[in-house]
């Protein structure tokens, strides 16, 4: 299977993010903005250092590709990459805030909602085709979201915000397929740091003194930011945004399990029912791929 390596890259990325609570929860006493500031600034420094030392050839090559694009394409690429940085910043802050101040469960819901949002956005923006079963899965997912809203409207609003920011980010990465993935991510993170820099003096707290804070921040920067985002961009270079979005469900499945078993968050019946409906929607959406080896080609065409 030619696309297997792209699927594996996406699976590893989202599996890593599913365990994010292990490194965020120990920092719950710090403000969400402080975690975000130090995370982004650390990523920007590390990636820029690597780019300057080891990616000089790629920088020249990618600048050549960019300069040889038509002016309208260059403008579109620049605007969408600045938007990507803004979306990443919003996603990171909202995720950290919800994880440490709302619930682990709410972040898992966010990444159950995100695949459906990604699918819908890809349908309208990238013109990805959806069959009847996939539209059914969208409707079922919407029903699950309504149930979750009934159970806890505030959690659902936060979850939707986290999911939407990353869904839009996934969809617009279609423009960057020609460019070096490391440099693209480096640009996104540098722009994100520039967005945050003016807010740092006014909104940051006293400089943390604990070694634990910086140790966890570096783990977050490398293992939970740079590595999975690079894997994510690599996956998007070989498979569609819709497929990557659906693989993203690995993230909330792991987070959901951790919320119940490790962090002992209380789950009500209506929430369990809603999660079950959304998981069913995911299975239906991917039914063609899941059962592909069991179906004959002529049967596949009818689905």
PDB file of C-alpha atoms in Angstrom:
ATOM      1  CA  UNK A   1       0.000   0.000   0.000  1.00  0.00           C
ATOM      2  CA  UNK A   2       1.723   3.170  -1.277  1.00  0.00           C
ATOM      3  CA  UNK A   3      -0.002   5.438   1.236  1.00  0.00           C
ATOM      4  CA  UNK A   4       0.744   3.263   4.282  1.00  0.00           C
ATOM      5  CA  UNK A   5       3.639   5.463   5.457  1.00  0.00           C
ATOM      6  CA  UNK A   6       1.360   8.515   5.511  1.00  0.00           C
ATOM      7  CA  UNK A   7      -1.265   6.664   7.552  1.00  0.00           C
ATOM      8  CA  UNK A   8       1.413   5.474   9.997  1.00  0.00           C
ATOM      9  CA  UNK A   9       2.726   9.043  10.371  1.00  0.00           C
ATOM     10  CA  UNK A  10      -0.775  10.334  11.195  1.00  0.00           C
ATOM     11  CA  UNK A  11      -1.463   7.461  13.626  1.00  0.00           C
ATOM     12  CA  UNK A  12       1.786   8.063  15.546  1.00  0.00           C
ATOM     13  CA  UNK A  13       1.162  11.831  15.697  1.00  0.00           C
ATOM     14  CA  UNK A  14      -2.338  11.514  17.116  1.00  0.00           C
ATOM     15  CA  UNK A  15      -1.368   8.687  19.469  1.00  0.00           C
ATOM     16  CA  UNK A  16       1.290  10.972  20.971  1.00  0.00           C
ATOM     17  CA  UNK A  17      -1.239  13.784  21.413  1.00  0.00           C
ATOM     18  CA  UNK A  18      -3.643  11.389  23.094  1.00  0.00           C
ATOM     19  CA  UNK A  19      -1.237  11.157  26.053  1.00  0.00           C
ATOM     20  CA  UNK A  20      -0.794  14.951  26.324  1.00  0.00           C
ATOM     21  CA  UNK A  21      -2.540  14.997  29.707  1.00  0.00           C
ATOM     22  CA  UNK A  22       0.469  13.232  31.274  1.00  0.00           C
ATOM     23  CA  UNK A  23       2.702  16.268  30.721  1.00  0.00           C
ATOM     24  CA  UNK A  24       0.066  19.012  31.052  1.00  0.00           C
ATOM     25  CA  UNK A  25      -1.537  17.935  34.315  1.00  0.00           C
ATOM     26  CA  UNK A  26       1.743  18.286  36.295  1.00  0.00           C
ATOM     27  CA  UNK A  27       1.758  21.964  35.226  1.00  0.00           C
ATOM     28  CA  UNK A  28      -1.837  22.695  36.272  1.00  0.00           C
ATOM     29  CA  UNK A  29      -0.676  25.232  38.898  1.00  0.00           C
ATOM     30  CA  UNK A  30       0.795  27.419  36.152  1.00  0.00           C
ATOM     31  CA  UNK A  31      -1.390  29.667  34.019  1.00  0.00           C
ATOM     32  CA  UNK A  32      -2.394  28.489  30.544  1.00  0.00           C
ATOM     33  CA  UNK A  33      -0.773  31.553  29.000  1.00  0.00           C
ATOM     34  CA  UNK A  34       2.570  30.919  30.705  1.00  0.00           C
ATOM     35  CA  UNK A  35       2.617  27.341  29.404  1.00  0.00           C
ATOM     36  CA  UNK A  36       1.718  28.594  25.926  1.00  0.00           C
ATOM     37  CA  UNK A  37       4.332  31.391  25.937  1.00  0.00           C
ATOM     38  CA  UNK A  38       7.226  29.159  26.953  1.00  0.00           C
ATOM     39  CA  UNK A  39       6.086  26.301  24.728  1.00  0.00           C
ATOM     40  CA  UNK A  40       5.910  28.398  21.568  1.00  0.00           C
ATOM     41  CA  UNK A  41       9.060  30.427  22.246  1.00  0.00           C
ATOM     42  CA  UNK A  42      11.009  27.235  22.985  1.00  0.00           C
ATOM     43  CA  UNK A  43       9.758  25.581  19.758  1.00  0.00           C
ATOM     44  CA  UNK A  44      10.644  28.656  17.713  1.00  0.00           C
ATOM     45  CA  UNK A  45      14.205  28.765  19.091  1.00  0.00           C
ATOM     46  CA  UNK A  46      14.833  25.032  18.653  1.00  0.00           C
ATOM     47  CA  UNK A  47      13.446  24.853  15.105  1.00  0.00           C
ATOM     48  CA  UNK A  48      15.108  28.081  13.923  1.00  0.00           C
ATOM     49  CA  UNK A  49      18.454  26.868  15.305  1.00  0.00           C
ATOM     50  CA  UNK A  50      18.109  23.580  13.392  1.00  0.00           C
ATOM     51  CA  UNK A  51      17.002  25.376  10.197  1.00  0.00           C
ATOM     52  CA  UNK A  52      19.963  27.792  10.236  1.00  0.00           C
ATOM     53  CA  UNK A  53      22.503  25.057  10.910  1.00  0.00           C
ATOM     54  CA  UNK A  54      21.192  22.143   8.849  1.00  0.00           C
ATOM     55  CA  UNK A  55      18.552  23.374   6.384  1.00  0.00           C
ATOM     56  CA  UNK A  56      20.367  26.104   4.403  1.00  0.00           C
ATOM     57  CA  UNK A  57      19.977  24.211   1.138  1.00  0.00           C
ATOM     58  CA  UNK A  58      16.270  23.622   1.728  1.00  0.00           C
ATOM     59  CA  UNK A  59      15.773  27.298   2.596  1.00  0.00           C
ATOM     60  CA  UNK A  60      17.275  28.394  -0.747  1.00  0.00           C
ATOM     61  CA  UNK A  61      15.292  25.782  -2.675  1.00  0.00           C
ATOM     62  CA  UNK A  62      11.980  26.699  -1.021  1.00  0.00           C
ATOM     63  CA  UNK A  63      12.577  30.427  -1.510  1.00  0.00           C
ATOM     64  CA  UNK A  64      13.174  29.695  -5.207  1.00  0.00           C
ATOM     65  CA  UNK A  65       9.889  27.745  -5.419  1.00  0.00           C
ATOM     66  CA  UNK A  66       8.030  30.564  -3.648  1.00  0.00           C
ATOM     67  CA  UNK A  67       9.504  33.342  -5.810  1.00  0.00           C
ATOM     68  CA  UNK A  68       8.668  31.476  -9.027  1.00  0.00           C
ATOM     69  CA  UNK A  69       4.978  31.220  -8.165  1.00  0.00           C
ATOM     70  CA  UNK A  70       2.536  33.733  -9.710  1.00  0.00           C
ATOM     71  CA  UNK A  71       2.033  36.844  -7.573  1.00  0.00           C
ATOM     72  CA  UNK A  72      -1.536  35.912  -6.595  1.00  0.00           C
ATOM     73  CA  UNK A  73      -0.397  32.450  -5.527  1.00  0.00           C
ATOM     74  CA  UNK A  74       2.438  33.963  -3.453  1.00  0.00           C
ATOM     75  CA  UNK A  75       0.014  36.331  -1.738  1.00  0.00           C
ATOM     76  CA  UNK A  76      -2.444  33.512  -1.049  1.00  0.00           C
ATOM     77  CA  UNK A  77       0.327  31.278   0.314  1.00  0.00           C
ATOM     78  CA  UNK A  78       1.618  34.028   2.602  1.00  0.00           C
ATOM     79  CA  UNK A  79      -1.833  34.933   3.947  1.00  0.00           C
ATOM     80  CA  UNK A  80      -2.847  31.318   4.559  1.00  0.00           C
ATOM     81  CA  UNK A  81       0.421  30.536   6.363  1.00  0.00           C
ATOM     82  CA  UNK A  82      -0.026  33.547   8.642  1.00  0.00           C
ATOM     83  CA  UNK A  83      -3.575  32.310   9.262  1.00  0.00           C
ATOM     84  CA  UNK A  84      -2.138  28.851  10.023  1.00  0.00           C
ATOM     85  CA  UNK A  85       0.095  30.361  12.705  1.00  0.00           C
ATOM     86  CA  UNK A  86      -2.857  32.192  14.228  1.00  0.00           C
ATOM     87  CA  UNK A  87      -4.962  29.024  14.250  1.00  0.00           C
ATOM     88  CA  UNK A  88      -2.178  26.992  15.866  1.00  0.00           C
ATOM     89  CA  UNK A  89      -1.773  29.630  18.571  1.00  0.00           C
ATOM     90  CA  UNK A  90      -5.516  29.667  19.251  1.00  0.00           C
ATOM     91  CA  UNK A  91      -5.663  25.859  19.269  1.00  0.00           C
ATOM     92  CA  UNK A  92      -2.750  25.479  21.682  1.00  0.00           C
ATOM     93  CA  UNK A  93      -4.060  28.066  24.120  1.00  0.00           C
ATOM     94  CA  UNK A  94      -7.625  26.749  24.089  1.00  0.00           C
ATOM     95  CA  UNK A  95      -6.401  23.143  24.471  1.00  0.00           C
ATOM     96  CA  UNK A  96      -4.156  23.954  27.449  1.00  0.00           C
ATOM     97  CA  UNK A  97      -6.886  26.032  29.095  1.00  0.00           C
ATOM     98  CA  UNK A  98      -9.570  23.368  28.649  1.00  0.00           C
ATOM     99  CA  UNK A  99      -7.226  20.551  29.763  1.00  0.00           C
ATOM    100  CA  UNK A 100      -6.139  22.266  32.981  1.00  0.00           C
ATOM    101  CA  UNK A 101      -9.218  24.334  33.875  1.00  0.00           C
ATOM    102  CA  UNK A 102     -12.260  22.556  32.403  1.00  0.00           C
ATOM    103  CA  UNK A 103     -11.642  18.794  32.047  1.00  0.00           C
ATOM    104  CA  UNK A 104      -9.609  16.155  30.222  1.00  0.00           C
ATOM    105  CA  UNK A 105     -12.940  14.846  28.938  1.00  0.00           C
ATOM    106  CA  UNK A 106     -13.708  18.150  27.219  1.00  0.00           C
ATOM    107  CA  UNK A 107     -10.444  17.993  25.250  1.00  0.00           C
ATOM    108  CA  UNK A 108     -11.232  14.436  24.166  1.00  0.00           C
ATOM    109  CA  UNK A 109     -14.628  15.647  22.904  1.00  0.00           C
ATOM    110  CA  UNK A 110     -12.885  18.442  20.984  1.00  0.00           C
ATOM    111  CA  UNK A 111     -10.995  15.913  18.910  1.00  0.00           C
ATOM    112  CA  UNK A 112     -14.116  13.853  18.339  1.00  0.00           C
ATOM    113  CA  UNK A 113     -15.800  16.946  16.910  1.00  0.00           C
ATOM    114  CA  UNK A 114     -12.713  18.004  14.928  1.00  0.00           C
ATOM    115  CA  UNK A 115     -12.774  15.143  12.356  1.00  0.00           C
ATOM    116  CA  UNK A 116     -16.369  15.903  11.434  1.00  0.00           C
ATOM    117  CA  UNK A 117     -15.621  19.625  11.172  1.00  0.00           C
ATOM    118  CA  UNK A 118     -12.578  18.802   9.034  1.00  0.00           C
ATOM    119  CA  UNK A 119     -14.698  16.623   6.743  1.00  0.00           C
ATOM    120  CA  UNK A 120     -17.355  19.285   6.261  1.00  0.00           C
ATOM    121  CA  UNK A 121     -14.772  22.036   5.646  1.00  0.00           C
ATOM    122  CA  UNK A 122     -12.860  19.814   3.194  1.00  0.00           C
ATOM    123  CA  UNK A 123     -16.133  19.139   1.344  1.00  0.00           C
ATOM    124  CA  UNK A 124     -16.903  22.843   0.865  1.00  0.00           C
ATOM    125  CA  UNK A 125     -13.360  24.232   0.517  1.00  0.00           C
ATOM    126  CA  UNK A 126     -11.343  21.409  -1.100  1.00  0.00           C
ATOM    127  CA  UNK A 127     -14.365  19.746  -2.775  1.00  0.00           C
ATOM    128  CA  UNK A 128     -13.630  16.349  -1.204  1.00  0.00           C
ATOM    129  CA  UNK A 129     -16.381  13.896  -2.165  1.00  0.00           C
ATOM    130  CA  UNK A 130     -18.551  12.263   0.507  1.00  0.00           C
ATOM    131  CA  UNK A 131     -20.751   9.213  -0.015  1.00  0.00           C
ATOM    132  CA  UNK A 132     -24.107   8.574   1.695  1.00  0.00           C
ATOM    133  CA  UNK A 133     -22.587   6.606   4.558  1.00  0.00           C
ATOM    134  CA  UNK A 134     -20.156   9.417   5.279  1.00  0.00           C
ATOM    135  CA  UNK A 135     -22.975  11.965   5.342  1.00  0.00           C
ATOM    136  CA  UNK A 136     -24.827   9.646   7.715  1.00  0.00           C
ATOM    137  CA  UNK A 137     -21.783   9.669   9.990  1.00  0.00           C
ATOM    138  CA  UNK A 138     -21.793  13.480   9.964  1.00  0.00           C
ATOM    139  CA  UNK A 139     -25.469  13.484  11.034  1.00  0.00           C
ATOM    140  CA  UNK A 140     -24.803  10.916  13.779  1.00  0.00           C
ATOM    141  CA  UNK A 141     -21.854  12.934  15.032  1.00  0.00           C
ATOM    142  CA  UNK A 142     -24.055  16.023  15.125  1.00  0.00           C
ATOM    143  CA  UNK A 143     -26.596  14.079  17.202  1.00  0.00           C
ATOM    144  CA  UNK A 144     -23.840  13.086  19.618  1.00  0.00           C
ATOM    145  CA  UNK A 145     -22.753  16.702  19.912  1.00  0.00           C
ATOM    146  CA  UNK A 146     -26.327  17.764  20.705  1.00  0.00           C
ATOM    147  CA  UNK A 147     -26.427  15.169  23.506  1.00  0.00           C
ATOM    148  CA  UNK A 148     -23.136  16.448  24.868  1.00  0.00           C
ATOM    149  CA  UNK A 149     -24.458  20.013  24.732  1.00  0.00           C
ATOM    150  CA  UNK A 150     -27.513  18.928  26.705  1.00  0.00           C
ATOM    151  CA  UNK A 151     -25.270  17.317  29.312  1.00  0.00           C
ATOM    152  CA  UNK A 152     -22.842  20.234  29.604  1.00  0.00           C
ATOM    153  CA  UNK A 153     -23.184  23.165  27.218  1.00  0.00           C
ATOM    154  CA  UNK A 154     -20.039  24.949  28.446  1.00  0.00           C
ATOM    155  CA  UNK A 155     -17.862  21.873  27.875  1.00  0.00           C
ATOM    156  CA  UNK A 156     -19.297  21.498  24.389  1.00  0.00           C
ATOM    157  CA  UNK A 157     -18.598  25.138  23.517  1.00  0.00           C
ATOM    158  CA  UNK A 158     -14.984  24.822  24.624  1.00  0.00           C
ATOM    159  CA  UNK A 159     -14.636  21.509  22.799  1.00  0.00           C
ATOM    160  CA  UNK A 160     -16.018  23.008  19.579  1.00  0.00           C
ATOM    161  CA  UNK A 161     -13.580  25.917  19.774  1.00  0.00           C
ATOM    162  CA  UNK A 162     -10.562  23.626  20.207  1.00  0.00           C
ATOM    163  CA  UNK A 163     -11.774  21.314  17.431  1.00  0.00           C
ATOM    164  CA  UNK A 164     -12.632  24.073  14.951  1.00  0.00           C
ATOM    165  CA  UNK A 165      -9.252  25.812  15.172  1.00  0.00           C
ATOM    166  CA  UNK A 166      -7.397  22.609  14.338  1.00  0.00           C
ATOM    167  CA  UNK A 167      -9.912  21.520  11.683  1.00  0.00           C
ATOM    168  CA  UNK A 168      -9.371  24.747   9.734  1.00  0.00           C
ATOM    169  CA  UNK A 169      -5.593  24.371  10.164  1.00  0.00           C
ATOM    170  CA  UNK A 170      -5.687  20.859   8.692  1.00  0.00           C
ATOM    171  CA  UNK A 171      -7.731  21.894   5.681  1.00  0.00           C
ATOM    172  CA  UNK A 172      -5.607  24.865   4.622  1.00  0.00           C
ATOM    173  CA  UNK A 173      -2.329  22.889   4.788  1.00  0.00           C
ATOM    174  CA  UNK A 174      -3.197  21.694   1.287  1.00  0.00           C
ATOM    175  CA  UNK A 175      -1.345  24.786  -0.014  1.00  0.00           C
ATOM    176  CA  UNK A 176       2.026  23.723   1.430  1.00  0.00           C
ATOM    177  CA  UNK A 177       2.587  20.373  -0.297  1.00  0.00           C
ATOM    178  CA  UNK A 178       5.439  21.724  -2.445  1.00  0.00           C
ATOM    179  CA  UNK A 179       7.455  23.054   0.481  1.00  0.00           C
ATOM    180  CA  UNK A 180       9.780  21.439   3.032  1.00  0.00           C
ATOM    181  CA  UNK A 181       7.627  20.296   5.966  1.00  0.00           C
ATOM    182  CA  UNK A 182      10.156  21.307   8.633  1.00  0.00           C
ATOM    183  CA  UNK A 183      10.516  24.825   7.219  1.00  0.00           C
ATOM    184  CA  UNK A 184       6.735  25.227   6.891  1.00  0.00           C
ATOM    185  CA  UNK A 185       6.256  24.293  10.537  1.00  0.00           C
ATOM    186  CA  UNK A 186       9.193  26.522  11.528  1.00  0.00           C
ATOM    187  CA  UNK A 187       7.495  29.473   9.822  1.00  0.00           C
ATOM    188  CA  UNK A 188       4.173  28.719  11.518  1.00  0.00           C
ATOM    189  CA  UNK A 189       5.774  28.581  14.957  1.00  0.00           C
ATOM    190  CA  UNK A 190       7.926  31.695  14.421  1.00  0.00           C
ATOM    191  CA  UNK A 191       4.818  33.634  13.372  1.00  0.00           C
ATOM    192  CA  UNK A 192       2.966  32.208  16.380  1.00  0.00           C
ATOM    193  CA  UNK A 193       5.742  33.463  18.660  1.00  0.00           C
ATOM    194  CA  UNK A 194       5.554  36.910  17.028  1.00  0.00           C
ATOM    195  CA  UNK A 195       1.794  36.952  17.638  1.00  0.00           C
ATOM    196  CA  UNK A 196       2.344  36.127  21.320  1.00  0.00           C
ATOM    197  CA  UNK A 197       5.411  38.302  21.947  1.00  0.00           C
ATOM    198  CA  UNK A 198       3.549  41.628  22.471  1.00  0.00           C
ATOM    199  CA  UNK A 199       1.322  39.963  25.086  1.00  0.00           C
ATOM    200  CA  UNK A 200       4.190  38.398  27.059  1.00  0.00           C
ATOM    201  CA  UNK A 201       5.193  41.425  29.213  1.00  0.00           C
ATOM    202  CA  UNK A 202       1.619  42.205  30.243  1.00  0.00           C
ATOM    203  CA  UNK A 203       0.106  38.737  30.651  1.00  0.00           C
ATOM    204  CA  UNK A 204       2.971  36.536  31.827  1.00  0.00           C
ATOM    205  CA  UNK A 205       3.505  35.876  35.506  1.00  0.00           C
ATOM    206  CA  UNK A 206       6.798  35.845  37.387  1.00  0.00           C
ATOM    207  CA  UNK A 207       9.503  33.815  35.688  1.00  0.00           C
ATOM    208  CA  UNK A 208       9.059  30.207  36.882  1.00  0.00           C
ATOM    209  CA  UNK A 209      11.830  29.081  39.242  1.00  0.00           C
ATOM    210  CA  UNK A 210      11.123  25.349  39.312  1.00  0.00           C
ATOM    211  CA  UNK A 211      13.253  23.072  37.145  1.00  0.00           C
ATOM    212  CA  UNK A 212      10.163  20.869  36.706  1.00  0.00           C
ATOM    213  CA  UNK A 213       8.431  23.593  34.702  1.00  0.00           C
ATOM    214  CA  UNK A 214      11.243  23.907  32.151  1.00  0.00           C
ATOM    215  CA  UNK A 215      11.737  20.140  31.927  1.00  0.00           C
ATOM    216  CA  UNK A 216       8.067  19.581  31.066  1.00  0.00           C
ATOM    217  CA  UNK A 217       8.030  22.565  28.687  1.00  0.00           C
ATOM    218  CA  UNK A 218      10.926  21.098  26.688  1.00  0.00           C
ATOM    219  CA  UNK A 219       9.207  17.704  26.536  1.00  0.00           C
ATOM    220  CA  UNK A 220       6.027  19.457  25.353  1.00  0.00           C
ATOM    221  CA  UNK A 221       7.977  21.529  22.808  1.00  0.00           C
ATOM    222  CA  UNK A 222       9.803  18.606  21.213  1.00  0.00           C
ATOM    223  CA  UNK A 223       7.730  15.469  21.782  1.00  0.00           C
ATOM    224  CA  UNK A 224       4.220  16.993  21.852  1.00  0.00           C
ATOM    225  CA  UNK A 225       4.644  19.847  19.372  1.00  0.00           C
ATOM    226  CA  UNK A 226       7.462  19.579  16.844  1.00  0.00           C
ATOM    227  CA  UNK A 227       7.437  15.793  16.309  1.00  0.00           C
ATOM    228  CA  UNK A 228       3.652  15.236  15.919  1.00  0.00           C
ATOM    229  CA  UNK A 229       3.138  18.392  13.847  1.00  0.00           C
ATOM    230  CA  UNK A 230       5.894  17.324  11.450  1.00  0.00           C
ATOM    231  CA  UNK A 231       4.332  13.861  11.206  1.00  0.00           C
ATOM    232  CA  UNK A 232       0.962  15.512  10.633  1.00  0.00           C
ATOM    233  CA  UNK A 233       2.231  17.714   7.803  1.00  0.00           C
ATOM    234  CA  UNK A 234       3.977  14.699   6.274  1.00  0.00           C
ATOM    235  CA  UNK A 235       0.729  12.707   6.384  1.00  0.00           C
ATOM    236  CA  UNK A 236      -1.128  15.579   4.701  1.00  0.00           C
ATOM    237  CA  UNK A 237       1.357  15.461   1.813  1.00  0.00           C
ATOM    238  CA  UNK A 238       0.189  11.953   0.926  1.00  0.00           C
ATOM    239  CA  UNK A 239      -3.445  11.598   2.026  1.00  0.00           C
ATOM    240  CA  UNK A 240      -6.438  13.945   2.094  1.00  0.00           C
ATOM    241  CA  UNK A 241      -7.393  16.298   4.934  1.00  0.00           C
ATOM    242  CA  UNK A 242     -10.586  14.286   5.484  1.00  0.00           C
ATOM    243  CA  UNK A 243      -8.660  11.045   6.038  1.00  0.00           C
ATOM    244  CA  UNK A 244      -6.124  12.677   8.334  1.00  0.00           C
ATOM    245  CA  UNK A 245      -9.010  14.272  10.202  1.00  0.00           C
ATOM    246  CA  UNK A 246     -10.659  10.914  10.775  1.00  0.00           C
ATOM    247  CA  UNK A 247      -7.422   9.290  11.937  1.00  0.00           C
ATOM    248  CA  UNK A 248      -7.332  12.095  14.502  1.00  0.00           C
ATOM    249  CA  UNK A 249      -9.950  10.128  16.460  1.00  0.00           C
ATOM    250  CA  UNK A 250      -7.085   8.082  17.922  1.00  0.00           C
ATOM    251  CA  UNK A 251      -6.303  11.169  20.006  1.00  0.00           C
ATOM    252  CA  UNK A 252      -9.676  11.460  21.818  1.00  0.00           C
ATOM    253  CA  UNK A 253     -10.013   7.688  22.211  1.00  0.00           C
ATOM    254  CA  UNK A 254      -6.779   7.636  24.226  1.00  0.00           C
ATOM    255  CA  UNK A 255      -7.667  10.862  26.070  1.00  0.00           C
ATOM    256  CA  UNK A 256     -11.150   9.512  26.878  1.00  0.00           C
ATOM    257  CA  UNK A 257      -9.674   6.325  28.342  1.00  0.00           C
ATOM    258  CA  UNK A 258      -7.175   8.309  30.411  1.00  0.00           C
ATOM    259  CA  UNK A 259      -9.887  10.682  31.685  1.00  0.00           C
ATOM    260  CA  UNK A 260     -11.912   7.753  33.040  1.00  0.00           C
ATOM    261  CA  UNK A 261      -9.151   5.411  34.228  1.00  0.00           C
ATOM    262  CA  UNK A 262      -6.246   7.634  35.268  1.00  0.00           C
ATOM    263  CA  UNK A 263      -7.822  10.966  36.211  1.00  0.00           C
ATOM    264  CA  UNK A 264     -11.105   9.418  37.447  1.00  0.00           C
ATOM    265  CA  UNK A 265     -13.377  12.035  35.888  1.00  0.00           C
ATOM    266  CA  UNK A 266     -17.047  11.232  36.427  1.00  0.00           C
ATOM    267  CA  UNK A 267     -18.940  10.160  33.310  1.00  0.00           C
ATOM    268  CA  UNK A 268     -22.735  10.380  33.161  1.00  0.00           C
ATOM    269  CA  UNK A 269     -24.889   8.004  31.117  1.00  0.00           C
ATOM    270  CA  UNK A 270     -25.840  10.676  28.579  1.00  0.00           C
ATOM    271  CA  UNK A 271     -22.156  11.471  28.001  1.00  0.00           C
ATOM    272  CA  UNK A 272     -21.305   7.807  27.487  1.00  0.00           C
ATOM    273  CA  UNK A 273     -24.228   7.531  25.048  1.00  0.00           C
ATOM    274  CA  UNK A 274     -23.049  10.609  23.153  1.00  0.00           C
ATOM    275  CA  UNK A 275     -19.475   9.286  22.931  1.00  0.00           C
ATOM    276  CA  UNK A 276     -20.803   5.953  21.694  1.00  0.00           C
ATOM    277  CA  UNK A 277     -22.824   7.640  18.940  1.00  0.00           C
ATOM    278  CA  UNK A 278     -19.797   9.652  17.832  1.00  0.00           C
ATOM    279  CA  UNK A 279     -17.566   6.557  17.840  1.00  0.00           C
ATOM    280  CA  UNK A 280     -20.218   4.788  15.741  1.00  0.00           C
ATOM    281  CA  UNK A 281     -20.165   7.744  13.346  1.00  0.00           C
ATOM    282  CA  UNK A 282     -16.390   7.393  13.007  1.00  0.00           C
ATOM    283  CA  UNK A 283     -16.687   3.676  12.208  1.00  0.00           C
ATOM    284  CA  UNK A 284     -19.369   4.380   9.595  1.00  0.00           C
ATOM    285  CA  UNK A 285     -17.298   7.147   8.022  1.00  0.00           C
ATOM    286  CA  UNK A 286     -14.309   4.823   7.660  1.00  0.00           C
ATOM    287  CA  UNK A 287     -16.331   1.684   6.838  1.00  0.00           C
ATOM    288  CA  UNK A 288     -15.088   1.601   3.251  1.00  0.00           C
ATOM    289  CA  UNK A 289     -11.440   1.504   4.397  1.00  0.00           C
ATOM    290  CA  UNK A 290     -12.100  -0.758   7.406  1.00  0.00           C
ATOM    291  CA  UNK A 291     -13.920  -3.438   5.404  1.00  0.00           C
ATOM    292  CA  UNK A 292     -12.079  -2.903   2.109  1.00  0.00           C
ATOM    293  CA  UNK A 293     -10.233  -6.187   2.245  1.00  0.00           C
ATOM    294  CA  UNK A 294     -13.489  -8.099   2.773  1.00  0.00           C
ATOM    295  CA  UNK A 295     -15.438  -6.529  -0.055  1.00  0.00           C
ATOM    296  CA  UNK A 296     -15.164  -7.308  -3.722  1.00  0.00           C
ATOM    297  CA  UNK A 297     -14.442  -4.403  -6.099  1.00  0.00           C
ATOM    298  CA  UNK A 298     -17.944  -4.416  -7.590  1.00  0.00           C
ATOM    299  CA  UNK A 299     -19.490  -4.246  -4.116  1.00  0.00           C
ATOM    300  CA  UNK A 300     -17.193  -1.373  -3.158  1.00  0.00           C
ATOM    301  CA  UNK A 301     -18.565   0.708  -6.044  1.00  0.00           C
ATOM    302  CA  UNK A 302     -22.073   0.433  -4.658  1.00  0.00           C
ATOM    303  CA  UNK A 303     -21.115   1.883  -1.268  1.00  0.00           C
TER     304      UNK A 303
END
